[in-house]
XYZ file of C-alpha atoms in Angstrom:
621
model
C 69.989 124.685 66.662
C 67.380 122.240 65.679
C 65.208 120.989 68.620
C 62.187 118.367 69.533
C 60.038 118.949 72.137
C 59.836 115.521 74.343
C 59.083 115.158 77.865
C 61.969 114.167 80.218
C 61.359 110.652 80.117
C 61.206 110.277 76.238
C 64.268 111.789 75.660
C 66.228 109.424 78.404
C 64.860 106.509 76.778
C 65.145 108.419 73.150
C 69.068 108.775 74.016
C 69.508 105.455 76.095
C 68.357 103.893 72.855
C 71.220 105.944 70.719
C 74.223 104.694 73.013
C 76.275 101.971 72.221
C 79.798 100.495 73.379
C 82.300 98.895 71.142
C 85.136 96.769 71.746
C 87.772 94.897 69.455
C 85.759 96.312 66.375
C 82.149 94.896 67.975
C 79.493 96.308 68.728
C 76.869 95.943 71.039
C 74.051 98.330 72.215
C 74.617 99.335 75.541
C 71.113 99.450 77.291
C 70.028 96.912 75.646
C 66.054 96.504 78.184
C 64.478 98.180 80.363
C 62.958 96.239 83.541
C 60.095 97.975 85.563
C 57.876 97.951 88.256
C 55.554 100.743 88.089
C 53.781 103.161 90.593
C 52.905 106.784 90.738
C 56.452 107.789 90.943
C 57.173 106.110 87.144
C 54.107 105.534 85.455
C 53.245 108.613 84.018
C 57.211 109.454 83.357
C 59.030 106.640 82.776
C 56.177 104.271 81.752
C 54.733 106.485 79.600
C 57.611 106.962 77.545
C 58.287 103.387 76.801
C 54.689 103.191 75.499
C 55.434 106.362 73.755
C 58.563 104.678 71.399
C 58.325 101.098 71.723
C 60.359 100.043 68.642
C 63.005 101.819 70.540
C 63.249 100.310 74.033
C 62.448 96.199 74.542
C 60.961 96.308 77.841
C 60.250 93.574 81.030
C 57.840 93.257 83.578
C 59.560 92.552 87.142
C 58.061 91.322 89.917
C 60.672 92.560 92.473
C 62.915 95.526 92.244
C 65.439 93.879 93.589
C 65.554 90.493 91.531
C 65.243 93.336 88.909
C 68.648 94.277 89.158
C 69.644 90.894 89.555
C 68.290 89.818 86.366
C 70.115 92.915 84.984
C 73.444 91.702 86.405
C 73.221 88.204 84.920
C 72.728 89.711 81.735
C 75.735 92.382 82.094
C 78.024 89.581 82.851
C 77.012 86.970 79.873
C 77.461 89.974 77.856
C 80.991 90.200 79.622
C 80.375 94.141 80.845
C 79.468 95.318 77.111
C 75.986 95.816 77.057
C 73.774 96.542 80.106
C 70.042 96.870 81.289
C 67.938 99.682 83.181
C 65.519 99.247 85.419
C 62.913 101.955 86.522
C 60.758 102.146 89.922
C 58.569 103.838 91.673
C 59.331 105.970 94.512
C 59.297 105.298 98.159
C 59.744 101.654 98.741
C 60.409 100.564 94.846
C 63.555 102.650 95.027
C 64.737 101.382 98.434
C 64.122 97.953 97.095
C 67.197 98.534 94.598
C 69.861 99.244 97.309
C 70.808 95.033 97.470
C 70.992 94.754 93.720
C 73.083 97.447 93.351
C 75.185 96.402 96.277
C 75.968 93.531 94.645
C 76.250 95.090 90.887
C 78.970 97.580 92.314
C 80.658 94.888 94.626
C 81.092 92.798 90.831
C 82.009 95.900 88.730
C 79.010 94.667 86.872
C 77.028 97.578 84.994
C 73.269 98.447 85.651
C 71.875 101.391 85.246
C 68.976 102.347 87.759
C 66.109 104.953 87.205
C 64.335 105.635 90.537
C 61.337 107.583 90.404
C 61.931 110.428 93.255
C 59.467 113.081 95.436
C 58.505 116.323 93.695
C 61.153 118.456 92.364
C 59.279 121.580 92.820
C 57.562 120.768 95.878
C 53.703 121.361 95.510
C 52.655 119.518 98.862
C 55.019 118.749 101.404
C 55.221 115.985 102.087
C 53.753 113.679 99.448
C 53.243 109.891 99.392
C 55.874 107.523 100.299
C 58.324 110.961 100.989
C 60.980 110.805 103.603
C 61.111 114.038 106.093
C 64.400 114.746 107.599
C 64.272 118.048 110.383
C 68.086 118.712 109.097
C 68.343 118.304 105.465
C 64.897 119.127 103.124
C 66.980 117.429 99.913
C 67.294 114.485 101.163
C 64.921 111.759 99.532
C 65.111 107.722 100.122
C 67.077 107.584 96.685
C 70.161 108.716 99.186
C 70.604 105.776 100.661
C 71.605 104.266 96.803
C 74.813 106.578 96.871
C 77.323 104.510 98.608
C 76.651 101.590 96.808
C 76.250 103.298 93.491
C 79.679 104.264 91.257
C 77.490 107.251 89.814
C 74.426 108.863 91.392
C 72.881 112.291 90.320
C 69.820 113.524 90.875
C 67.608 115.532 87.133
C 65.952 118.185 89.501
C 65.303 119.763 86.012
C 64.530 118.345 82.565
C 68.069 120.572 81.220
C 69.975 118.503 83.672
C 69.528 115.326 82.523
C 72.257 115.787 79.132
C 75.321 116.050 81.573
C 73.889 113.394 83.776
C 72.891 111.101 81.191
C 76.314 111.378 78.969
C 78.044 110.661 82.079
C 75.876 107.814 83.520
C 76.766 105.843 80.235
C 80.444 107.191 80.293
C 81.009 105.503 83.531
C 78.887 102.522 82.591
C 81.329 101.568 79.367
C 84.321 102.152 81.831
C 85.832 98.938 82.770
C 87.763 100.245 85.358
C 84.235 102.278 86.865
C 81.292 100.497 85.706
C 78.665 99.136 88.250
C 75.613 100.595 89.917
C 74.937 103.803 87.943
C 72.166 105.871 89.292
C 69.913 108.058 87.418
C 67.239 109.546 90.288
C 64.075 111.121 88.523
C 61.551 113.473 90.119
C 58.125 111.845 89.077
C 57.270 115.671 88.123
C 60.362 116.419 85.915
C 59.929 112.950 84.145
C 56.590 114.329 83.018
C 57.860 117.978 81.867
C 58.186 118.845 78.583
C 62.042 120.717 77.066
C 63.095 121.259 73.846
C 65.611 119.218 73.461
C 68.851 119.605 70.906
C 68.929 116.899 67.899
C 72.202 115.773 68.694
C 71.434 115.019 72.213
C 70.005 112.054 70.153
C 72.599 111.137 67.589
C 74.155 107.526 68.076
C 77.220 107.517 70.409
C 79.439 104.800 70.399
C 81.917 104.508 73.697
C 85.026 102.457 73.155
C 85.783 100.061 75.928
C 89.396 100.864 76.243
C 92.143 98.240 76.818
C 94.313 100.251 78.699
C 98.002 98.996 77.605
C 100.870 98.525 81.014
C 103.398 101.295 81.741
C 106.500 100.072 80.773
C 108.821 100.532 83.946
C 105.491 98.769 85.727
C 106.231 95.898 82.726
C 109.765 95.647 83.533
C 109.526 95.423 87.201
C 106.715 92.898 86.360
C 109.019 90.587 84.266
C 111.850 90.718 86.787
C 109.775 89.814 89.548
C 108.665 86.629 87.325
C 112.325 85.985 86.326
C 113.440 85.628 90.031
C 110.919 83.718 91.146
C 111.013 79.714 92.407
C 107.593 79.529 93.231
C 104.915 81.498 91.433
C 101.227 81.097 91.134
C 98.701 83.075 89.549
C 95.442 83.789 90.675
C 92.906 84.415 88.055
C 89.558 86.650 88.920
C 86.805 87.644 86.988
C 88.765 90.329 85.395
C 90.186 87.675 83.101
C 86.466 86.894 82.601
C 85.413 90.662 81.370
C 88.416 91.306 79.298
C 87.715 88.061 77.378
C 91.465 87.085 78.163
C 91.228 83.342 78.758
C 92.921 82.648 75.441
C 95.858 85.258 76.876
C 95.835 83.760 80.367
C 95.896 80.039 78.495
C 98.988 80.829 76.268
C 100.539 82.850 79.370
C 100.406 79.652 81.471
C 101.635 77.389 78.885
C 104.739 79.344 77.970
C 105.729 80.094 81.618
C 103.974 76.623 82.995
C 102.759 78.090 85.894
C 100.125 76.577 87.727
C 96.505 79.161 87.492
C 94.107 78.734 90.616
C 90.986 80.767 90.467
C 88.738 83.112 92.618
C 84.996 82.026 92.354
C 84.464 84.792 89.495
C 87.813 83.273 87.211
C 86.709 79.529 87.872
C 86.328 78.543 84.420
C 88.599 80.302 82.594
C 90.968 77.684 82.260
C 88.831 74.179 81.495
C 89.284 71.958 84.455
C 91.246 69.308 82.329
C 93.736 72.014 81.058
C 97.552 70.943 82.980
C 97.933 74.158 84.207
C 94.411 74.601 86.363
C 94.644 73.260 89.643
C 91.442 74.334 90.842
C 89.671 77.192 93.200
C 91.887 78.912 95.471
C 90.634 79.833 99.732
C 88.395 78.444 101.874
C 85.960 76.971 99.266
C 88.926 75.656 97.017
C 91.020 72.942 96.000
C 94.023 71.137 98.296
C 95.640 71.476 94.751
C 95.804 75.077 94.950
C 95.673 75.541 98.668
C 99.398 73.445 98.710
C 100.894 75.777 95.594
C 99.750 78.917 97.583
C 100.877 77.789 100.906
C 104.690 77.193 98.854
C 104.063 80.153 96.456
C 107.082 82.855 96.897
C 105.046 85.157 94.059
C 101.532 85.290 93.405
C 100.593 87.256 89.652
C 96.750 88.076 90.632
C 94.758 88.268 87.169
C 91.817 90.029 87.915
C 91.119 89.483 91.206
C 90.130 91.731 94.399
C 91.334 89.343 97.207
C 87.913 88.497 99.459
C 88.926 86.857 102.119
C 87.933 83.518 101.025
C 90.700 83.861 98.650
C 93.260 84.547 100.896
C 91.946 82.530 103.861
C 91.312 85.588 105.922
C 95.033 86.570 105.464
C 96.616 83.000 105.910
C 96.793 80.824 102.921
C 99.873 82.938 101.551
C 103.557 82.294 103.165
C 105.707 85.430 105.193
C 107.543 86.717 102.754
C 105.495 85.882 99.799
C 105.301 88.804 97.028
C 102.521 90.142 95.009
C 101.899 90.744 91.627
C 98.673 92.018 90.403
C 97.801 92.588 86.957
C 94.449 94.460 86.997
C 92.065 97.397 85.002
C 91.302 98.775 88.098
C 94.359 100.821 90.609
C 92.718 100.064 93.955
C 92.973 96.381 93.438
C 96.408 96.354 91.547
C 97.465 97.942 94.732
C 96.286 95.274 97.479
C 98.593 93.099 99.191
C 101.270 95.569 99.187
C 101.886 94.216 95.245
C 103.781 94.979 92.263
C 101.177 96.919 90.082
C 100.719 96.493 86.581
C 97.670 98.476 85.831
C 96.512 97.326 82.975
C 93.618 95.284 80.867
C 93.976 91.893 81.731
C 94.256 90.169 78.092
C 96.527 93.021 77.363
C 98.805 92.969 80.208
C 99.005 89.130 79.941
C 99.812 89.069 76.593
C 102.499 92.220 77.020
C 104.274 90.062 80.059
C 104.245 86.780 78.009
C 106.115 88.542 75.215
C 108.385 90.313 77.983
C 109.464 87.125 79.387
C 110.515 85.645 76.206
C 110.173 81.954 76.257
C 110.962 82.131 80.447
C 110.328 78.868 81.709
C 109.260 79.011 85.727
C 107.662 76.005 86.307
C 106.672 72.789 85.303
C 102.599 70.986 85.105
C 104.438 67.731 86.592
C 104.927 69.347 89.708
C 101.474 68.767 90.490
C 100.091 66.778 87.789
C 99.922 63.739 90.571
C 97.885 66.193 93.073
C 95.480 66.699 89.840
C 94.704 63.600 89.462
C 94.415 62.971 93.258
C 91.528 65.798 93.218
C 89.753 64.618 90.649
C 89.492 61.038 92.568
C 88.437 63.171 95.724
C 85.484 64.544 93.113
C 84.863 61.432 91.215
C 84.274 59.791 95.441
C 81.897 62.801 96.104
C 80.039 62.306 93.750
C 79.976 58.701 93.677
C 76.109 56.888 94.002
C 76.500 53.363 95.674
C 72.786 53.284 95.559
C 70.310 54.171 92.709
C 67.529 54.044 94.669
C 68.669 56.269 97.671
C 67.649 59.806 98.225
C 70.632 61.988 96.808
C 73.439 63.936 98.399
C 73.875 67.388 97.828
C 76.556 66.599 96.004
C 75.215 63.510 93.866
C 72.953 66.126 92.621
C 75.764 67.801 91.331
C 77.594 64.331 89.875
C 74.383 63.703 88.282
C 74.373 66.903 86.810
C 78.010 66.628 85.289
C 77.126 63.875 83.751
C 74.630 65.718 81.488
C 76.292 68.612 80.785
C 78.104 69.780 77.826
C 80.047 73.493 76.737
C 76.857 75.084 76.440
C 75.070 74.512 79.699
C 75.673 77.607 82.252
C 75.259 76.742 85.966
C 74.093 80.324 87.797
C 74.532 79.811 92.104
C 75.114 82.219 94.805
C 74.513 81.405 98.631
C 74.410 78.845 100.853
C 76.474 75.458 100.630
C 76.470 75.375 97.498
C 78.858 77.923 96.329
C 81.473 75.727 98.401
C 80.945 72.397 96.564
C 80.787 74.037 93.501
C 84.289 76.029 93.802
C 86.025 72.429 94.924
C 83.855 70.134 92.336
C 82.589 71.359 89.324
C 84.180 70.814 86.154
C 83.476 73.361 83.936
C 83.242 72.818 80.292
C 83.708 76.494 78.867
C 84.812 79.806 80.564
C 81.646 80.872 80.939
C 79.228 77.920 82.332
C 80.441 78.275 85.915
C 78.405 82.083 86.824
C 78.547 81.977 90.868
C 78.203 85.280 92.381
C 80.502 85.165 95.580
C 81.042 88.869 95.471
C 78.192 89.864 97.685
C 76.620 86.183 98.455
C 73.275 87.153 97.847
C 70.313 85.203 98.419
C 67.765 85.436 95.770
C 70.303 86.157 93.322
C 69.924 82.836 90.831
C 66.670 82.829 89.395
C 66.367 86.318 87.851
C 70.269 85.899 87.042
C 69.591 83.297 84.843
C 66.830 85.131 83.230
C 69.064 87.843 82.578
C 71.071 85.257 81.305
C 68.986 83.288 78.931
C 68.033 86.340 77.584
C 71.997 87.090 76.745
C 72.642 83.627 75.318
C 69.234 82.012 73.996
C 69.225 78.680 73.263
C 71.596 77.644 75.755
C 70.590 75.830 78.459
C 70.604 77.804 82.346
C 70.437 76.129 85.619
C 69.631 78.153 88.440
C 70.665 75.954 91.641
C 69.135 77.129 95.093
C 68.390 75.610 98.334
C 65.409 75.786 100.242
C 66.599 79.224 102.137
C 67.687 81.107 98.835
C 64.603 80.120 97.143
C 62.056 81.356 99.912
C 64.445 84.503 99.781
C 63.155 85.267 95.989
C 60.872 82.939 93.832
C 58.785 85.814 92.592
C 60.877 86.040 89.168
C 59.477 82.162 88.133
C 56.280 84.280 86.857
C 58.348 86.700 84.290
C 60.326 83.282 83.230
C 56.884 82.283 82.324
C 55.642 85.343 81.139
C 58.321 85.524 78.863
C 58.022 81.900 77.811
C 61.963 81.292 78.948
C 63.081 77.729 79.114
C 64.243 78.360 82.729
C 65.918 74.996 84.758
C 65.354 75.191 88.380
C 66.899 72.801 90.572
C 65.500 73.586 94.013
C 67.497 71.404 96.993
C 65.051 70.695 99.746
C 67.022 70.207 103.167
C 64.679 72.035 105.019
C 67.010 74.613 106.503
C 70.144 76.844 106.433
C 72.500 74.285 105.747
C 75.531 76.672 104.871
C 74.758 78.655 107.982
C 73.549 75.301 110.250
C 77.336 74.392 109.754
C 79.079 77.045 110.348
C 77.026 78.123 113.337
C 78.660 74.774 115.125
C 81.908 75.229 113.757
C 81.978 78.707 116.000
C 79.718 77.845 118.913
C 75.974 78.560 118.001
C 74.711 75.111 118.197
C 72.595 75.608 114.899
C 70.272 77.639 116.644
C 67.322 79.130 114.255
C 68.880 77.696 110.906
C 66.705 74.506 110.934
C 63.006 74.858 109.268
C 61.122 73.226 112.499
C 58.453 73.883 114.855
C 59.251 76.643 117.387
C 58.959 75.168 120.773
C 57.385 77.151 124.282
C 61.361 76.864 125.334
C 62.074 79.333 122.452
C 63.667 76.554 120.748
C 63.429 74.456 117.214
C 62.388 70.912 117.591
C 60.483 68.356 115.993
C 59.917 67.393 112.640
C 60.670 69.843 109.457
C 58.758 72.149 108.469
C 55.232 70.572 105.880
C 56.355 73.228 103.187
C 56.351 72.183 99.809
C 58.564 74.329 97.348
C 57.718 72.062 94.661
C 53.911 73.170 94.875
C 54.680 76.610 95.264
C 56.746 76.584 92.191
C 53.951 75.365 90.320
C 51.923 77.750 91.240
C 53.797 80.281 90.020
C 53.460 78.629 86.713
C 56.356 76.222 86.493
C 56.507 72.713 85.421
C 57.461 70.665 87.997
C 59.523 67.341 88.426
C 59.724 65.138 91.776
C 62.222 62.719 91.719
C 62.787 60.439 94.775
C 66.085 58.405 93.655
C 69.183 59.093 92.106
C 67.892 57.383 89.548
C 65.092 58.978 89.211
C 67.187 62.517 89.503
C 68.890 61.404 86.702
C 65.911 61.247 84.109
C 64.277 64.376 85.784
C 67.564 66.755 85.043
C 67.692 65.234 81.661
C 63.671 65.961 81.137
C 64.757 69.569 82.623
C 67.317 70.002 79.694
C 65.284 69.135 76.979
C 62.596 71.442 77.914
C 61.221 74.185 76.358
C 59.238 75.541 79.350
C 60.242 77.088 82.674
C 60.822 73.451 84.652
C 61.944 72.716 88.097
C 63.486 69.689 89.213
C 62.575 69.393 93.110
C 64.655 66.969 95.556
C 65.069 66.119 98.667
C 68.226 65.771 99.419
C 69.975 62.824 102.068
C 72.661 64.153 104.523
C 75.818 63.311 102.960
C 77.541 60.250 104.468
C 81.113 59.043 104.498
C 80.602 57.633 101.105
C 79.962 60.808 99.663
C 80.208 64.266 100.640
C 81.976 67.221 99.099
C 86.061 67.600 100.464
C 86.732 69.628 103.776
C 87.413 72.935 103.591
C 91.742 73.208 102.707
C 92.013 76.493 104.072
C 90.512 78.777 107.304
C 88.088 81.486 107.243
C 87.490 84.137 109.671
C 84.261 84.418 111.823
C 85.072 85.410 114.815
C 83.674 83.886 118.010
C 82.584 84.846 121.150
C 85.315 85.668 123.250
C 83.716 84.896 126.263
C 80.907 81.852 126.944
C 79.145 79.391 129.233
C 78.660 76.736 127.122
C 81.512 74.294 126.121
C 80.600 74.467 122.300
C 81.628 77.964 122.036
C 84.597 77.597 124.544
C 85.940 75.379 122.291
C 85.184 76.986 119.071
C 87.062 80.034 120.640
C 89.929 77.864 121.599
C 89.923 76.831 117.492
C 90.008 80.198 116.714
C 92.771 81.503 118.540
C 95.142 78.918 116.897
C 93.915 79.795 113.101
C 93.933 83.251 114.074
C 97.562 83.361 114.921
C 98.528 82.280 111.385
C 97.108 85.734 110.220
C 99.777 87.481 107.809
C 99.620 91.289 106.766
C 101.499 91.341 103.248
C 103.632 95.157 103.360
């Protein structure tokens, strides 16, 4: 057998280079970067190595192992699951820093592959730096703690491990039904050690991303639950998203004309002037959809895991509704006590709409008038009765729509936003409307939206924070000018936790610690906000920055943003929305619960709130 003698670490980024996925007769490379932060635990393994073949591995320069991952995530999904990055650390705190990201990569079925440097294989002082002692278990290094929230997690105690490890890391990777957090974690010794390695651990590999078809008796018990249903709706997820099935889901709803509400993830994959969307379903969706699901006597999930916002914590959905659920993966097809039809979601669409055979269930004048009705409630929210004011939260938005075409992609996460977005935004083009409601995380949007730009250059990315999620993570803004990406940045100053602020009265907490204000001897918040200046620190970082005061002004500082060819932010303040404009209530509950016992009337009467929406709580069996 012919061999090359490479240290560990060349040959993982020798064969990560090799792998590639293909899908519908494209292909794509499959680890497409590396990201890295290095320290003793990669530098001399990992790091090496990518100096060591750097035609074969395009490499970036984090800041923060965390917004690492992100970035790696934003590119996985623009690339819709087929082609990944890898990140590398160093041990000890590097590695721990991973666990969010790849919370939230699993959470999303969103593939990243993660190389951890890890303590000493063979032990030669014990303990080294940055090594984790346990009394009961001498195996155990801080890498553990990336198992649960990894899909895949081995450990190369020994350079001869690494060709089953690797071959199945990228196995599960190209596995839509598997992918997310795949982790890879490397003894800083064994990256350095030197095995002669077989040729064909080397040799291109190309892993089809199946399109598992549906089982037929699933099919038929799928069609006949359609047939004899009044009152369907369908609930598309970011399933439809990956599979690239919006053309399947679009000719599915027009045949059938049933009425397609979507998750946070499937927002978008119907365009919001299409007769058939009526808008984001749960807590942060659309009366539209809320009033079809509160009627619906079968819902056909598309992609979809059911988060409580969806469902309303269990309430949006009638008694006696019945579930459908058309999805890649079992364990979701199975939720809600549903039909299953386990299948890819533009194949098992386009199976059932040739199984139904011209079946009529519905038709878009049911609820063309509530359509039209929301988009008056969006067209008020966004409404400006004066130019010269400070904006809204929302006006930001309205001024925003009115700039954007098919190729701008909006990337959000936390805070208030997510919630105007889901009931407001009009998206242009299945993928423009990238929220990550999965896991919520803070710090998520700008090294997203690096991930994506690099996916899709030349296309204009927004990454929309408020004042909380950007203190969270603004250490990315130096890699978007490092790499000389046209980054937007729209930073919302309303100097606190609005998100949080609101919900903490809704349920009793008075807003206590969610305002950015001087901390009083009384242990409370008072005074004026906060003198920080976001806007500065941005620049600092190396961004150009844009202050505008007015809506008008807003409006030529997001269009300045757009044309750009340099990271830019656009920093406002924004006004507390009035009754002029604001973004629609909430259509459906959510559960927090709240304390169950109090002194103070706010949370005796938030309880007294709760127990009434808590009642309505349905289990679907």
């Amino acid at each position: 057998m012919s061999t090359v003698r490479l240290t560990t670490a060349q040959a993982l980024v020798r064969f990560l280079a090799a792998q590639y996925t293909e899908r519908d007769g494209e292909r794509h490379r499959l680890i497409a970067a590396t990201w890295g932060i290095f320290g003793h635990g990669n530098v001399a393994g990992i790091g090496q190595a990518l100096v060591e073949h750097p035609a074969l591995m395009p490499f970036h320069q984090g800041r923060n192992e965390q917004a690492m991952v992100h970035a790696a995530v934003g590119y996985a999904r623009q690339s819709r699951r087929l082609s990944a990055h890898a990140v590398t650390t160093s041990i000890g705190p590097g590695a721990t820093n991973l666990v969010t990201g790849a919370a939230l990569a699993t959470i999303n079925h969103l593939p990243v592959l993660l190389l951890p440097g890890d303590t000493f294989a063979t032990r030669p002082a014990d303990p080294v730096l940055q090594q984790l002692q346990l009394p009961y278990a001498g195996d155990v290094s801080v890498n553990d703690c990336l198992r649960p929230v990894s899909v895949y997690f081995d450990r190369v105690g020994r350079p001869e491990a690494l060709v089953p490890a690797a071959l199945e890391a990228v196995r599960v990777l190209a596995d839509p039904a598997a992918t997310g957090a795949v982790t890879l974690a490397l003894p800083q010794d064994v990256q350095a050690e030197a095995y002669d390695w077989p040729e064909e651990f080397f040799a291109e590999r190309t892993w089809r991303v199946r399109r598992p078809r549906p089982d037929r008796d699933e099919l038929d018990a799928a069609v006949r639950a359609v047939r004899s249903a009044e009152r369907p709706l369908v609930v598309a997820g970011g399933g439809v998203r990956h599979s690239g099935a919006e053309d399947a889901l679009r000719t599915f709803a027009e045949r059938t004309g049933l009425p397609v509400a979507t998750t946070q993830a499937g927002k978008g994959v119907l365009p919001y002037d299409h007769p058939c969307d009526v808008g984001g379903v749960g807590h942060t969706g659309t009366e539209t959809a809320a009033a079809l699901a509160r009627a619906a006597d079968l819902v056909i999930g598309v992609g979809t895991r059911y988060t409580d916002f969806t469902t309303a914590s269990g309430t949006l959905f009638p008694e006696g509704a019945r579930f459908l659920n058309l999805n890649v993966t079992g364990f979701d097809a199975h939720k809600q006590a549903a039909l299953p039809l386990v299948a890819d979601a533009r194949e098992g669409l386009t199976a059932l709409t040739g199984a139904l055979d011209g079946h009529r269930s519905r038709d878009p004048e049911e609820w063309a008038a509530a359509k039209r009705d929301r988009e008056r409630r969006v067209d008020t929210a966004y409404a400006v009765p004066d130019e010269d004011a400070r904006p809204t939260q929302t006006q930001v938005l309205g001024a925003l729509d009115t700039l954007v075409d098919a190729s701008d992609i909006l990337i959000n996460a936390a805070g208030s936003l997510p919630g105007d977005l889901h009931k407001l935004w009009r998206p242009r083009s299945a993928d423009q409307y990238h929220v990550e409601y999965g896991y919520s995380c803070m710090g998520y949007e700008i090294p997203a939206a690096i991930g994506v730009l690099l996916a899709a250059p030349g296309r204009p990315v927004w990454a929309l924070v408020g004042d909380g999620t950007y203190l969270m993570n603004p250490t990315e803004i130096v890699t978007a000018v490092q790499e000389r990406l046209p980054l937007r940045l729209v930073v919302l100053q309303n100097h606190g936790y609005a998100s949080i602020g609101g919900l903490s009265e809704a349920v009793g907490a008075e807003r206590y610690g969610t305002d950015y204000r001087y901390r009083d001897a009384d242990g409370g918040f008072t005074g004026p906000p906060l003198p920080v200046d976001l806007g500065a620190n941005a620049a600092s970082l190396g961004m150009r920055v844009l202050r505008p005061r007015t809506v008008r002004d807003l409006r030529e500082a997001l269009g300045e943003a757009r044309a750009a060819t340099v990271p830019t932010c656009v920093y406002v303040e924004t006004e507390t929305p009035d009754t002029v404009s604001g973004p629609p209530p909430a259509p459906a509950w959510w559960d927090v619960p709240v304390a169950e016992t109090a002194t103070r009337e706010a949370a005796v009467e938030a309880r007294e709130e709760y127990d009434r929406h808590v009642t309505a709580r349905r289990r679907h069996l």
